[in-house]
mmCIF file of C-alpha atoms in Angstrom:
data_model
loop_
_atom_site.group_PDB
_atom_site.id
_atom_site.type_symbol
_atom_site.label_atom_id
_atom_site.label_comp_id
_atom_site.label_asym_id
_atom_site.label_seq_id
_atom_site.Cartn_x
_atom_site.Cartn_y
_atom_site.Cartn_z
ATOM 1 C CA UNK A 1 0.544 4.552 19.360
ATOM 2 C CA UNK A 2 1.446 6.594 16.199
ATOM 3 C CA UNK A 3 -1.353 7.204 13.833
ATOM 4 C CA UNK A 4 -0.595 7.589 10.454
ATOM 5 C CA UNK A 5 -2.811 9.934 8.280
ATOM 6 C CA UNK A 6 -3.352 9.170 4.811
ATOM 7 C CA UNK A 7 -5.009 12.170 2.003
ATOM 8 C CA UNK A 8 -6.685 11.859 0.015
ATOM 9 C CA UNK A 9 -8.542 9.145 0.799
ATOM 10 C CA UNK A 10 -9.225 8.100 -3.103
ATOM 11 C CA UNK A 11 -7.219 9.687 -5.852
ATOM 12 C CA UNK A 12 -8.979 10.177 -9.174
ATOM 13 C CA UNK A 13 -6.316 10.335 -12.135
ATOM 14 C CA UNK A 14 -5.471 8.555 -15.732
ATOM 15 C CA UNK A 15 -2.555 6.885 -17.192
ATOM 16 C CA UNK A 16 0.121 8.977 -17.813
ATOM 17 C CA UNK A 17 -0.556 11.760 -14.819
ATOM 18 C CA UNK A 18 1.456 12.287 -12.107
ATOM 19 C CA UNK A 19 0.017 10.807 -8.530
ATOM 20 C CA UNK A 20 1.625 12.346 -5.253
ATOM 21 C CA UNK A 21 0.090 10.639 -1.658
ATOM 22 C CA UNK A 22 0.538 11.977 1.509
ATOM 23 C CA UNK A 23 1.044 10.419 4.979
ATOM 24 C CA UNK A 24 1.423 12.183 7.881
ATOM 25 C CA UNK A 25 2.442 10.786 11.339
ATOM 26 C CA UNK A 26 1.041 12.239 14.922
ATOM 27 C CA UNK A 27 4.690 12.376 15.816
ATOM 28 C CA UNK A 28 8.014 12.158 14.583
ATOM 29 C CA UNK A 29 8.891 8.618 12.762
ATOM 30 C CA UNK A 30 12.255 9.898 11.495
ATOM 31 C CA UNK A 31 12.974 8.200 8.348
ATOM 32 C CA UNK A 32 11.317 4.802 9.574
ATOM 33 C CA UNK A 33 8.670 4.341 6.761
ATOM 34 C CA UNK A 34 7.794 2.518 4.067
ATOM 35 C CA UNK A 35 4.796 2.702 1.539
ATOM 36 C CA UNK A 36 3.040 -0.159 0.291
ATOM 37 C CA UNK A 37 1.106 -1.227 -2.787
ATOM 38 C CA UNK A 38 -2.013 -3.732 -2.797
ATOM 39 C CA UNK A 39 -4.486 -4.875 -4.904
ATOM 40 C CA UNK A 40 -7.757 -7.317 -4.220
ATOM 41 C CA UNK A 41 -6.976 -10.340 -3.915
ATOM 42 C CA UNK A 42 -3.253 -9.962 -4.374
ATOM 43 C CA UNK A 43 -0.418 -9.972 -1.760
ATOM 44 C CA UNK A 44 0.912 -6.022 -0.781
ATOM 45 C CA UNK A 45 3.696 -5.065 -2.359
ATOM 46 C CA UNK A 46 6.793 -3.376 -0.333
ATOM 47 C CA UNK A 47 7.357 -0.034 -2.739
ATOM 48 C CA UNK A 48 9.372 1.927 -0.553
ATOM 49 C CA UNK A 49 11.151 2.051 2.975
ATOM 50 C CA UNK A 50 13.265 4.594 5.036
ATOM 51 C CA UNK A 51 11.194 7.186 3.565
ATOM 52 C CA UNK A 52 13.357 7.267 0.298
ATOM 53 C CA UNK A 53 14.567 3.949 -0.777
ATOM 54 C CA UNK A 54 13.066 1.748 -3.458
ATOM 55 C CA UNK A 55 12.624 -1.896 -3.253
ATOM 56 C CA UNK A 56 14.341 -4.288 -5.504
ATOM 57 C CA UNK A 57 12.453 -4.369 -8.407
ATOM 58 C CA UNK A 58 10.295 -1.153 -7.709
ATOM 59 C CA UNK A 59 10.279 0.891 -11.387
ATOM 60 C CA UNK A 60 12.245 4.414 -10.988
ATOM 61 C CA UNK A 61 8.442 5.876 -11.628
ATOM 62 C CA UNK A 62 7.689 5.504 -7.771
ATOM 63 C CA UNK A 63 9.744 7.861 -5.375
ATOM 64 C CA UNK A 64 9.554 8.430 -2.025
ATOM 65 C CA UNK A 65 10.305 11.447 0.289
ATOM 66 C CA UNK A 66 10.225 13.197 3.592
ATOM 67 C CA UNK A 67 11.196 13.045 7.110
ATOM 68 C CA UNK A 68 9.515 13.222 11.364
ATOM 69 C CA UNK A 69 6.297 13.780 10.506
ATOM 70 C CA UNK A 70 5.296 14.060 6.214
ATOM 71 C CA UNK A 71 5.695 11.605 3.712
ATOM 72 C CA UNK A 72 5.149 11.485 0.239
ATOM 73 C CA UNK A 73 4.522 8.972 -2.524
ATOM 74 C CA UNK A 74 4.757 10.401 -6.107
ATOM 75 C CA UNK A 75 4.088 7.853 -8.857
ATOM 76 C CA UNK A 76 5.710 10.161 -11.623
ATOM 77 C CA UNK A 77 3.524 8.586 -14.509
ATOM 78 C CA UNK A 78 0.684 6.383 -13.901
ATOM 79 C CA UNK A 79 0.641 2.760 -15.731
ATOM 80 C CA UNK A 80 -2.553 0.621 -16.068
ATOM 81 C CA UNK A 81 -1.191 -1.973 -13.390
ATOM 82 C CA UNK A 82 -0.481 0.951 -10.828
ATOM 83 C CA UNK A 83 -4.555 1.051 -10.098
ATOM 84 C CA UNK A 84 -4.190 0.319 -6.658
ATOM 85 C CA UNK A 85 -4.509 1.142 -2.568
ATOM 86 C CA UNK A 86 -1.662 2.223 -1.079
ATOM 87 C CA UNK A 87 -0.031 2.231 2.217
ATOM 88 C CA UNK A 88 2.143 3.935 4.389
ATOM 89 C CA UNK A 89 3.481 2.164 7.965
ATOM 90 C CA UNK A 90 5.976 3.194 10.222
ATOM 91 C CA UNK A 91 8.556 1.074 12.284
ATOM 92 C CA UNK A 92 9.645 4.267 14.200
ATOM 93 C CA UNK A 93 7.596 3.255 17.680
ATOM 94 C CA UNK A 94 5.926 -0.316 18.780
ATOM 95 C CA UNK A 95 3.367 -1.159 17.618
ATOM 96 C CA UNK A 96 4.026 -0.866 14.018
ATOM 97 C CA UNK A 97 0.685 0.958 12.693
ATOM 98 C CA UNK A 98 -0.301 1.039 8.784
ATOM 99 C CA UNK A 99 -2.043 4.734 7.681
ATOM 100 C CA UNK A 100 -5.494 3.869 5.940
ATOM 101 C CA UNK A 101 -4.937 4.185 2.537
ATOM 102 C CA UNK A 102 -5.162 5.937 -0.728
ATOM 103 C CA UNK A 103 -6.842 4.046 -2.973
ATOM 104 C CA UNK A 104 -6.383 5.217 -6.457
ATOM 105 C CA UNK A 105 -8.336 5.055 -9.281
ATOM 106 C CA UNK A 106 -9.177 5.277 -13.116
ATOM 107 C CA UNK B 1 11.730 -17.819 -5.560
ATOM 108 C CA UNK B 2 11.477 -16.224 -2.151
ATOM 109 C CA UNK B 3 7.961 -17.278 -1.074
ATOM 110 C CA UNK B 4 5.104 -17.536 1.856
ATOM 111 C CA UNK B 5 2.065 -19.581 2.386
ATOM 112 C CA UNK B 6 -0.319 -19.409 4.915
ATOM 113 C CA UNK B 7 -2.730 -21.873 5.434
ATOM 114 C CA UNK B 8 -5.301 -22.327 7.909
ATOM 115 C CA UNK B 9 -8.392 -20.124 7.930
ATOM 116 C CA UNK B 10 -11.719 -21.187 8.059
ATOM 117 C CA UNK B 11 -15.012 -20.555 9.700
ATOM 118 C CA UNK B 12 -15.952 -21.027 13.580
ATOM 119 C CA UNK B 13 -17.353 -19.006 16.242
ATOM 120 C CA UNK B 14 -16.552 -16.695 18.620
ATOM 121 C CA UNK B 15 -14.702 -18.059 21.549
ATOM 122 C CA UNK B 16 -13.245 -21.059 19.701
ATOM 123 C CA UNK B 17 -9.450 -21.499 18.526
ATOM 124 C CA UNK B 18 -7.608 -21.674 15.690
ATOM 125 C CA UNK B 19 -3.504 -21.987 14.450
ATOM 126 C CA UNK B 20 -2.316 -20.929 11.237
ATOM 127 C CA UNK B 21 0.849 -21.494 9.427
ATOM 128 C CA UNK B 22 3.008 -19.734 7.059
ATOM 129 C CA UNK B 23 5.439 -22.172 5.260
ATOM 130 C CA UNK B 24 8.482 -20.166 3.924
ATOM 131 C CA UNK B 25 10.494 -20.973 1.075
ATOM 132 C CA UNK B 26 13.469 -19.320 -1.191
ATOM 133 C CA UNK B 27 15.187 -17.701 1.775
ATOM 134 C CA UNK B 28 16.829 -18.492 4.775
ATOM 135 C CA UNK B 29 13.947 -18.484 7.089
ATOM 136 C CA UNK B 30 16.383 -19.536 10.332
ATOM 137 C CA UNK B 31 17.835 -15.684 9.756
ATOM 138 C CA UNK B 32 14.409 -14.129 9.248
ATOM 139 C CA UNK B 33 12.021 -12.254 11.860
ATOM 140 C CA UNK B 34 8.551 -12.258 10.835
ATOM 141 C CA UNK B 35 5.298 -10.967 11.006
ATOM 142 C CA UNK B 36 1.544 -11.469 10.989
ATOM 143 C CA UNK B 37 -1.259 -9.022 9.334
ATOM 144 C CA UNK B 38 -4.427 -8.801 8.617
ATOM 145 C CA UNK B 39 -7.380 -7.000 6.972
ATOM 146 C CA UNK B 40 -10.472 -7.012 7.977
ATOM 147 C CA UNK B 41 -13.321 -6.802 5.520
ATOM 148 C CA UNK B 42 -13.637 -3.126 3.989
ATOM 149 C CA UNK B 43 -10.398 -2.453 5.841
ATOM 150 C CA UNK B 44 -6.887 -1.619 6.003
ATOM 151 C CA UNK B 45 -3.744 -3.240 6.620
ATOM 152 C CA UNK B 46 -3.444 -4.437 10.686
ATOM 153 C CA UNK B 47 0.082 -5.246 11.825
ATOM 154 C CA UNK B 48 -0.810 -7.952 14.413
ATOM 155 C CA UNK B 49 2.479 -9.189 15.677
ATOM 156 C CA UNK B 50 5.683 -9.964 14.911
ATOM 157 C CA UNK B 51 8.409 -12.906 15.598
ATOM 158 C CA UNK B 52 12.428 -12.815 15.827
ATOM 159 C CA UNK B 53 14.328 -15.136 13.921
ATOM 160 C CA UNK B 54 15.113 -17.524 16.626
ATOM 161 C CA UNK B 55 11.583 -17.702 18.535
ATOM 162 C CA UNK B 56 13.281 -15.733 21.539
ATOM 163 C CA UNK B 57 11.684 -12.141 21.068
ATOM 164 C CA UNK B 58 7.470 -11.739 20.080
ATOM 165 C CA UNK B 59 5.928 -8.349 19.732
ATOM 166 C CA UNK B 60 1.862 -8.380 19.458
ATOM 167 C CA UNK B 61 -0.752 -5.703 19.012
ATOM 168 C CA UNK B 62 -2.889 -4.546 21.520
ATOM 169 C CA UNK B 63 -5.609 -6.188 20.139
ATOM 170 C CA UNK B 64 -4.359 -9.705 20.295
ATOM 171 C CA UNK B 65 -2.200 -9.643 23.231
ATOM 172 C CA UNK B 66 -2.681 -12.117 25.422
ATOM 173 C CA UNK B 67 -4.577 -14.339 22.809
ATOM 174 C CA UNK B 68 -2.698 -14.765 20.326
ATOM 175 C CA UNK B 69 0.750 -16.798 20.881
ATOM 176 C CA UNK B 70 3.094 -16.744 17.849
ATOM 177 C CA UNK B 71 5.630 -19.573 17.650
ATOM 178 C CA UNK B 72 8.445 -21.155 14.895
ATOM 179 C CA UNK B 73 9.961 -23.861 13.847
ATOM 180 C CA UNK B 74 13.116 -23.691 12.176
ATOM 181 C CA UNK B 75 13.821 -27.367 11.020
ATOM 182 C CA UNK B 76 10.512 -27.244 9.008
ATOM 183 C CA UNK B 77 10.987 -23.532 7.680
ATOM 184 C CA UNK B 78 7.213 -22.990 8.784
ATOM 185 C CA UNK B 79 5.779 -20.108 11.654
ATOM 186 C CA UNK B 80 2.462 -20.661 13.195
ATOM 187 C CA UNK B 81 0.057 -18.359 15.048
ATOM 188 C CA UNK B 82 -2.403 -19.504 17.858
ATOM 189 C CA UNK B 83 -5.518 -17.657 17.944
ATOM 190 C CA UNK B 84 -7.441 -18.020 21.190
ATOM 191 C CA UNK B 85 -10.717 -16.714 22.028
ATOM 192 C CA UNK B 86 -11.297 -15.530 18.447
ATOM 193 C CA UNK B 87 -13.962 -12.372 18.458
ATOM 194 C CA UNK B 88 -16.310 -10.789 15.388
ATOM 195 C CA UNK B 89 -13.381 -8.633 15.075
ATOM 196 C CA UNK B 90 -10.559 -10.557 14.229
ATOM 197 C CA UNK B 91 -12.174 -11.856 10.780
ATOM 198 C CA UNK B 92 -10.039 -10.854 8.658
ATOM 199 C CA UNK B 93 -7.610 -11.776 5.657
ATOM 200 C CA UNK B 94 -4.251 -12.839 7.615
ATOM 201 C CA UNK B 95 -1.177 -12.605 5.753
ATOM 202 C CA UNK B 96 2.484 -13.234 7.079
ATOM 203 C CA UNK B 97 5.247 -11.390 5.938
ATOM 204 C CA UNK B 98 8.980 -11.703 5.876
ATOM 205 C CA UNK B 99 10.602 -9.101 7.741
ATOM 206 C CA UNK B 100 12.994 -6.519 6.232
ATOM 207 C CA UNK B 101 15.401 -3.811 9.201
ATOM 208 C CA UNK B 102 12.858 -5.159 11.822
ATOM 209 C CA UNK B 103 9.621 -3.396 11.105
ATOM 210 C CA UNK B 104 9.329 -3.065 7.263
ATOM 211 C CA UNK B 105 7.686 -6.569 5.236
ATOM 212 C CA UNK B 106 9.384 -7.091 2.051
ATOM 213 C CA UNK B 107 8.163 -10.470 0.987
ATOM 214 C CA UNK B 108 3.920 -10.898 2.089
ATOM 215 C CA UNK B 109 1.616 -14.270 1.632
ATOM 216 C CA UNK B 110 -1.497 -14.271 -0.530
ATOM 217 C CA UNK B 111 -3.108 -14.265 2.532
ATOM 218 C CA UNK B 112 -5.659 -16.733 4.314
ATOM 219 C CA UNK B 113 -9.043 -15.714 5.444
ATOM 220 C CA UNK B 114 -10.515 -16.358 9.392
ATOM 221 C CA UNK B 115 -14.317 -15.325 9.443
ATOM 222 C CA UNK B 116 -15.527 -15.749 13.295
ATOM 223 C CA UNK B 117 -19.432 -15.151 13.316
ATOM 224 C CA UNK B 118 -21.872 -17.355 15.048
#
């Protein structure tokens, strides 16, 4: 099973900064992953997938890069509603496996 | 408006069952593989298995295997899971998810919560 290794664990910022999460994989995915965006009580959110590519409706402010084993999630300028846990998962190897999250925070 | 509902959950204890469903609507569920998730309280995300569009290929976690059956039916747009010899450790919120280049969820449920305690 691939385990996916997300840092830091909570993310301290304020609106307008700049947020960059990291996921790294115990082996090479390739491009195969996506990052994902939930809050309580809320469904997740698909942001990202193939490392790179945004999902319809995803604002330009989220970004996604990297490839085999590092990933990153840069938020380029935090909004209110972006207060949130995030995920990465990978669809490289079965079973699919979900890293444990970033939450961040005010 | 693409959508998913699950309904189902509730409270029982360990050993019992329990089937959930996921009613689709807004897209062509007939052409759609997908999957179940959960999180457990104070958790992450769980991918717990997953379900081609025709019923013909099922891929489950570890964890489930062998309890767990998932199954579909097309003519009423609607996927159900059958949980068998439920443990402490599958409560959880379980949310289905529409699946996007077979292993990425583009369109999740609200969710629906199992708590198995005795």
């Amino acid at each position: 099973e691939i385990v996916l290794t997300q840092s830091p664990a909570t993310l301290s910022l304020s609106p307008g900064e700049r947020a960059t999460l990291s996921c790294r994989a115990s082996q090479s995915v390739s491009s195969y992953l996506a990052w994902y965006q939930h809050k309580p009580g809320q469904a997740p959110r698909l942001l990202i997938y193939h490392a790179s590519n945004r999902a319809t409706g995803i604002p330009a402010r989220f970004s996604g890069s990297g490839s085999g084993t590092d990933f990153t999630l840069t938020i380029s300028s935090l909004e209110p509603e972006d207060f949130a846990v995030y995920y990465c998962q990978q669809r490289s190897n079965w079973p699919l496996t979900f890293g444990g999250g970033t939450k961040v925070e005010i | 408006q693409v959508q998913l509902v699950e309904s189902g959950g509730g409270v029982l204890q360990p050993g019992r069952s329990l089937r959930l469903s996921c009613a689709a609507s807004g897209f062509t569920f007939s052409s759609s593989a997908i999957h179940w998730v959960r999180q457990a309280p104070g958790k992450g995300l769980e991918w717990v298995a997953l379900i081609s569009y025709d019923g013909n290929n099922k891929y489950y976690a570890d964890s489930v295997k062998g309890r767990f059956t998932l199954s579909r039916d097309n003519s009423k747009n609607t996927l159900y899971v059958q949980m068998n010899s439920l443990r402490g450790e599958d409560t959880a919120v379980y949310y289905c998810a529409k699946d996007r280049d077979l292993g990425y969820m583009d369109v999740w449920g609200k969710g629906t919560t199992v708590t198995v305690s005795s």
